[in-house]
C-alpha atoms as one frame of an Amber mdcrd trajectory, in Angstrom:
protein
  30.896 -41.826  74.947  28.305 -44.908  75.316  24.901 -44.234  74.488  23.927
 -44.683  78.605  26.906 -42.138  79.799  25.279 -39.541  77.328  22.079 -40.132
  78.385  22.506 -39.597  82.024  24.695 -36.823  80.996  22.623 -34.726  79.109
  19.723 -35.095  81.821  22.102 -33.546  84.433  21.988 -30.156  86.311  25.161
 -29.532  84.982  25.292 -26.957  82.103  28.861 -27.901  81.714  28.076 -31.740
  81.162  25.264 -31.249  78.760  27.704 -28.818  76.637  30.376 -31.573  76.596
  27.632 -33.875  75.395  26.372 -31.124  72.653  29.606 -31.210  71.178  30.378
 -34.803  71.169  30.162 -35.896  67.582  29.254 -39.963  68.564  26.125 -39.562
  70.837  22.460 -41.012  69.504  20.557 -37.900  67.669  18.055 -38.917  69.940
  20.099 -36.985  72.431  20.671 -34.402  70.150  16.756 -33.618  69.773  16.567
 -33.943  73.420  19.317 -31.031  73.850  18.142 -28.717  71.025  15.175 -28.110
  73.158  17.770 -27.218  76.340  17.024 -23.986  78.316  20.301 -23.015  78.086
  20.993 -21.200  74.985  24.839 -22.088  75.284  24.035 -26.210  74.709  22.047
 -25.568  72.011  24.567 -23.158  70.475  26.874 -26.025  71.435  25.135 -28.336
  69.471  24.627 -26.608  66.602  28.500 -26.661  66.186  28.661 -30.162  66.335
  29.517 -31.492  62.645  27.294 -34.901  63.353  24.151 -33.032  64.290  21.103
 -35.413  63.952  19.117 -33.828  61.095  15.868 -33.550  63.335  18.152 -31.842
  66.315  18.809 -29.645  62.959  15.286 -28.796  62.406  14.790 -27.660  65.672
  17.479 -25.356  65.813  16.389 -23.573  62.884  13.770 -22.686  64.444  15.511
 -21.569  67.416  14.541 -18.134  69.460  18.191 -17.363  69.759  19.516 -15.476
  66.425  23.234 -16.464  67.323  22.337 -20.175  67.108  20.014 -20.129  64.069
  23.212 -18.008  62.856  25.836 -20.763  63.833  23.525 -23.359  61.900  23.583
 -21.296  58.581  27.360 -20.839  58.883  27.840 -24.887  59.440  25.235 -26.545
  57.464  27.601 -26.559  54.406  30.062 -28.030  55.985  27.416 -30.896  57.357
  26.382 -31.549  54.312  29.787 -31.833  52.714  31.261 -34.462  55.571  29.005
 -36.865  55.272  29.918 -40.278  53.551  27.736 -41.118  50.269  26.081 -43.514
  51.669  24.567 -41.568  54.449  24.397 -37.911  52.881  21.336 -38.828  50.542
  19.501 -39.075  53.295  20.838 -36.269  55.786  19.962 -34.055  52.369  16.137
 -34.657  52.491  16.324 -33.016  55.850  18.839 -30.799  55.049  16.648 -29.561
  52.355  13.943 -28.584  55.048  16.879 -27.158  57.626  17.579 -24.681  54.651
  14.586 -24.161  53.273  13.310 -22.673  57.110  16.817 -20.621  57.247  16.282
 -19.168  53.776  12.856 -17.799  55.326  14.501 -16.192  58.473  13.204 -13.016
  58.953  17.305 -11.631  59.897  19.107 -10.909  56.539  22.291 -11.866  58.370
  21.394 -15.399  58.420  19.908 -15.623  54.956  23.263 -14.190  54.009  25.556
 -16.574  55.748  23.393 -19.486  54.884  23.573 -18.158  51.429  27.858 -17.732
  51.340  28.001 -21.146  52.715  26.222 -22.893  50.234  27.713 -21.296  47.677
  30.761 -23.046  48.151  29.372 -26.332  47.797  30.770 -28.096  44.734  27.423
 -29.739  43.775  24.367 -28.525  46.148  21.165 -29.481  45.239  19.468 -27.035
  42.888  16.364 -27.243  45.588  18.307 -25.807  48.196  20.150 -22.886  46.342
  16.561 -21.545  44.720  15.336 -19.790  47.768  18.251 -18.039  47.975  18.728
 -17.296  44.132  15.340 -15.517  44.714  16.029 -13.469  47.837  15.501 -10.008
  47.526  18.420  -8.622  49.516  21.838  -8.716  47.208  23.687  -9.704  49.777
  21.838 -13.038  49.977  21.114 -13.860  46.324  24.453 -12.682  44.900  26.667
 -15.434  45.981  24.524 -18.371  44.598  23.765 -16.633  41.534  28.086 -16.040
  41.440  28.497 -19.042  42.720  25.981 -22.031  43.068  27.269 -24.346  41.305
  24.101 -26.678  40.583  21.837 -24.375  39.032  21.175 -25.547  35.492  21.481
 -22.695  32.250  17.423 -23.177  32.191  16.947 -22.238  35.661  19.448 -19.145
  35.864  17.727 -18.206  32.528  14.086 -18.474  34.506  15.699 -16.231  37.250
  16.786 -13.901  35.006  12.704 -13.509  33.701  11.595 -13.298  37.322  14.127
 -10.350  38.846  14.468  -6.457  37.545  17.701  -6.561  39.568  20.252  -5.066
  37.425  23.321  -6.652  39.961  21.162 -10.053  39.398  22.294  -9.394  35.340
  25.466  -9.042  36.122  26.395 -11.692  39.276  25.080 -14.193  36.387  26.845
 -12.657  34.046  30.481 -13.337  35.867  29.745 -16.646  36.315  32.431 -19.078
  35.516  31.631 -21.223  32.168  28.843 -19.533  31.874  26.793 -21.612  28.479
  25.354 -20.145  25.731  21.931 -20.283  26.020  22.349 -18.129  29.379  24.981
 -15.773  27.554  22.729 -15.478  24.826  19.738 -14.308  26.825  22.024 -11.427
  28.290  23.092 -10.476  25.239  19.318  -9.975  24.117  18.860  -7.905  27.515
  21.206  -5.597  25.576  22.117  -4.266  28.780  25.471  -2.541  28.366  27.485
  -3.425  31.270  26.131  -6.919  31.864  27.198  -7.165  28.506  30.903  -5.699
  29.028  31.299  -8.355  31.972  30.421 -10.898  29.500  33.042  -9.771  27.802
  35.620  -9.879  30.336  34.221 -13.347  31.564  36.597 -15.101  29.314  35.404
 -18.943  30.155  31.866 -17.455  28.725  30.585 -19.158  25.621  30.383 -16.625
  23.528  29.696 -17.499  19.477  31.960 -15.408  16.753  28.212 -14.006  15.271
  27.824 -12.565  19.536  31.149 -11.396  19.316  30.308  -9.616  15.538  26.751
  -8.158  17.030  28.765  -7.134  20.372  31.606  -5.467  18.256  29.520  -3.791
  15.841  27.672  -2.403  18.706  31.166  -1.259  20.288  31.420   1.595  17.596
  28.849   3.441  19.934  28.848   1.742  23.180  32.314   2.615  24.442  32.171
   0.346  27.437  32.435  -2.613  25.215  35.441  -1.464  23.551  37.744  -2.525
  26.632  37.141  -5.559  27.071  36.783  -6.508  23.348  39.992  -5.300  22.690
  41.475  -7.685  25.117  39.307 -10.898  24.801  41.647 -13.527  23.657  40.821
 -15.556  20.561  38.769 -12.770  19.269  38.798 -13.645  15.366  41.003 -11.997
  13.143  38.307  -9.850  11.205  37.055  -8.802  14.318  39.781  -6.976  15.525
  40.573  -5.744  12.250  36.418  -4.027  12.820  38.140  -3.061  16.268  40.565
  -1.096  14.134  38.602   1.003  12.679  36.650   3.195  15.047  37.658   2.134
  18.700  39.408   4.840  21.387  42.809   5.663  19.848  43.708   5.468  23.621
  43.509   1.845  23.527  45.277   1.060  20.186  48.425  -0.696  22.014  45.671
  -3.466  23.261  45.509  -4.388  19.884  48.728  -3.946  18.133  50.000  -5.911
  21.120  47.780  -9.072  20.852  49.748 -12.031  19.638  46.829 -14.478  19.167
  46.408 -13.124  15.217  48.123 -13.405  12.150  51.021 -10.487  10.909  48.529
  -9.737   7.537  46.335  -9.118  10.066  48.378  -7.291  12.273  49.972  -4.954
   9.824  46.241  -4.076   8.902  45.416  -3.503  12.085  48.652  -0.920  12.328
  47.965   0.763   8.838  44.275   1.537  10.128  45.250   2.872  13.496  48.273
   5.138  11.952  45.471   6.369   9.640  43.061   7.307  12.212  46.169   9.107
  13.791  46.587  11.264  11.422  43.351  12.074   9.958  42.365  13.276  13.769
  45.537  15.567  14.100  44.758  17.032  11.055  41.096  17.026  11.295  42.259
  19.198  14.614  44.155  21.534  12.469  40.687  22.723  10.420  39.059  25.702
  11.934  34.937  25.389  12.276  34.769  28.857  10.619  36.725  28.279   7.333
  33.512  26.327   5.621  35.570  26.622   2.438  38.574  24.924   3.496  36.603
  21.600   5.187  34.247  21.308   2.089  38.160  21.272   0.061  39.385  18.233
   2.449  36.054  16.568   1.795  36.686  17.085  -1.871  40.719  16.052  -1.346
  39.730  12.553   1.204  37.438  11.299  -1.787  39.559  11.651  -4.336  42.427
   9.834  -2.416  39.320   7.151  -1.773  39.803   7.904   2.238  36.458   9.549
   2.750  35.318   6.464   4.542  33.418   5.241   7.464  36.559   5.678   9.772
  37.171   9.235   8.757  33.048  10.157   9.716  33.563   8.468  13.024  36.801
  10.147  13.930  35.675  13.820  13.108  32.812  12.896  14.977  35.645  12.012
  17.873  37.375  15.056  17.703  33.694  17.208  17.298  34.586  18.476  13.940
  31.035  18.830  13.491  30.706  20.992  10.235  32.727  18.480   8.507  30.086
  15.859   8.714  27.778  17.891   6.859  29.911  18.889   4.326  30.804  15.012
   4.033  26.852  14.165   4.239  26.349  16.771   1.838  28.708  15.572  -0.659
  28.564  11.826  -0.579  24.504  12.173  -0.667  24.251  14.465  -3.542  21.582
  16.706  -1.731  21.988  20.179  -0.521  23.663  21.777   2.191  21.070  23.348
   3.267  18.531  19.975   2.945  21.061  18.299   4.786  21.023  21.093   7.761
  17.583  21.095   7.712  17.846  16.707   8.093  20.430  16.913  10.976  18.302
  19.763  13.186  15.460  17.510  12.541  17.266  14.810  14.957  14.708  12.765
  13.956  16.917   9.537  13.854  14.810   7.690  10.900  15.381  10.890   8.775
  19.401  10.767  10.022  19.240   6.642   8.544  17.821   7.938   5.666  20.028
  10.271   4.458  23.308   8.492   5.901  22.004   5.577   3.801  21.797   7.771
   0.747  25.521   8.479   1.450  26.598   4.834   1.163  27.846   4.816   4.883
  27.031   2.275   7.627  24.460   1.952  10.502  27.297   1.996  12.292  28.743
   5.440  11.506  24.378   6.720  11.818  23.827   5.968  15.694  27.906   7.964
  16.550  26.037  10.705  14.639  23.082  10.476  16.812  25.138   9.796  19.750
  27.971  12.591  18.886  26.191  15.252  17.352  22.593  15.291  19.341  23.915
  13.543  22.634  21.144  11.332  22.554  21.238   8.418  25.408  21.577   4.743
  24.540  18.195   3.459  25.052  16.581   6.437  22.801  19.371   5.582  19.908
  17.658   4.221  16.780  20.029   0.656  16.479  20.237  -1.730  13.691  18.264
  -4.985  14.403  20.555  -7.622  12.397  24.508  -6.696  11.911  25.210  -4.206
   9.471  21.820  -3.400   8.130  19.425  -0.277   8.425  16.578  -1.314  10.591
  14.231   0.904   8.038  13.389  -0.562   4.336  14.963   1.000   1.958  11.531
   2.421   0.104  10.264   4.132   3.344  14.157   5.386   3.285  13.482   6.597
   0.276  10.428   8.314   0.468  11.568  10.237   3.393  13.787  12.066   1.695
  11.169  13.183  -0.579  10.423  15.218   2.278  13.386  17.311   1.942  13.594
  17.387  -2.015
């Protein structure tokens, strides 16, 4: 259509004509900013459609009284942005930028929200235009771009991680695909549990082996992790050989079945699971009121050299809880009646004291205080570097001088 046909056309009477001129995709955007200011809300809706809008025709209709046609702009602006040739887009994307930027504003959450899918589907938006909607504060608006916006850099989804006490912001950016390390690593300091477990099951995550050794350690009292540890591929050998020794017996075949490890490995892996087996069905078998008999299989497991870390945590499993102070009592040399008095304390820097005395891990401390006083994650006393008490060992000492 020549440039004088559309013209006359769009200056008609005729609703019809100006439509057919709305959707032409080769008239002047002159004509296109003359329509988006047309009385009748079904050019401008028209228009909006059209994938060649003019970019100022595009301002206007953001701005547009009608919620349907503001609506059809957020659901096509994507799709503008993404058909046009290199060597005009660069341009259309400065006023593109301002299009979006007035959508991201609108005061109906629907068209934040279909702006906000849209864009996310973009293979390389510009950051600029994605950041309003990053930082909405519906979900439904901010989830996909923080899922799915492809252009926003590890420092800036690190900076809207600082800015948001979303939890579902924690863990859209946690599912992320390649999601880098500096970004991984600043969830993992979060230490919020089930952002954490979707790291975990985001395989293309970039997660180091000393993550994966804090996250597995960790594991031995936050169930949640165990999952989708035990079936995160290329987990190092030693790793799940850790796995081994304390997680769910429920979920032993995710391990015995992994075929990215070595048979040493494997067999180890077998031997320890078999192990906990056992000692839990015959941990079962000892009744809470025979005192005598459990402080004999304490006796009987340390002189076979199986009165070990895995033992503590599966008694702990099966609630055999008189059994962990008989074993407290006899790999710490103290009393059973100091280490009653120690336990009932549940004073968990008096627990790492006296589990320390025992020669047992940090590990096998916080199931204690998880197990035996049901205490909740955040008020769990955790160790600050892998395998070490967070309390030096001379305040350790000292207070068990309190129970002496």
């Amino acid at each position: 259509m020549d440039y004088e046909t559309a013209k006359n056309l769009a200056a008609s009477d005729s609703r019809e004509a100006r439509r057919r001129v709305a959707m032409n995709s080769g008239c002047h955007s002159e004509i296109h900013t003359f329509l988006a200011q047309d009385t009748e809300a079904s050019v401008r809706h028209a228009l909006a459609f059209n994938p060649n809008l003019a970019p100022q025709a595009g301002l206007i209709l953001a701005q547009d009284p009608k919620e349907s046609i503001r609506l059809c702009l957020a659901q096509t602006l994507a799709e503008k942005i993404s058909s046009k040739e290199v060597a005009e887009r660069e341009s259309f994307l400065k006023v593109a930028y301002l299009i979006a930027t007035t959508l991201s504003q609108d005061t109906s959450i629907k068209i934040r929200q279909a702006l906000s899918k849209n864009m996310a589907r973009l293979p390389d938006p510009p950051q600029e235009i994605l950041l309003p909607l990053a930082k909405d504060s519906e979900r439904i608006v901010a989830e996909p771009i923080l899922l799915h916006g492809h252009s926003l850099t590890p420092e800036t989804l690190i900076h809207l991680l600082e800015e948001t006490t979303e939890d579902w912001a924690l863990l859209a950016i946690a599912h992320r695909k390649h999601l880098p390390f500096a970004v991984c690593d600043y969830i993992l300091q979060s230490g919020d549990p089930m952002a954490i477990g979707v790291l975990l099951d985001n395989e293309t995550a970039e997660l180091t082996d000393d993550a994966l050794e804090k996250i597995t350690e960790d594991a031995a009292h936050i169930a949640v992790y165990q999952f989708p540890l035990a079936k995160r591929e290329k987990m190092p050998d030693r790793l799940v050989i850790r796995l081994s020794e304390f997680i769910d017996l429920s979920l032993s075949n995710l391990l015995t079945e992994r075929h990215d490890i070595n048979d040493d490995s494997l067999s180890l892996i077998e031997r320890n699971l078999r192990q906990r087996q056992d000692n839990q069905n015959h941990l079962r078998t000892l009744s809470e009121e025979d005192a005598d008999a459990i402080a004999n299989k304490v006796k009987e497991l340390d002189r076979n050299h199986l009165l070990n870390n895995s033992v503590i945590i599966d008694a702990l499993e099966v609630q055999k809880f008189l059994f962990i102070r008989h074993t407290l009592t006899h790999l710490s040399g103290l009393s059973f009646d100091q280490v009653t008095k120690i336990l009932d304390s549940k004073d968990p820097r008096h627990l790492c004291a006296l589990t320390w005395k025992c020669g047992i891990s940090i590990s096998c401390c916080v199931q204690i205080q998880k197990h035996m006083w049901h205490l909740p994650i955040p008020q769990l006393l955790l160790p600050q570097e892998v395998n070490s008490y967070p309390i030096p060992d001379l305040e350790m000492e000292r207070i068990l001088t309190l129970y002496a």
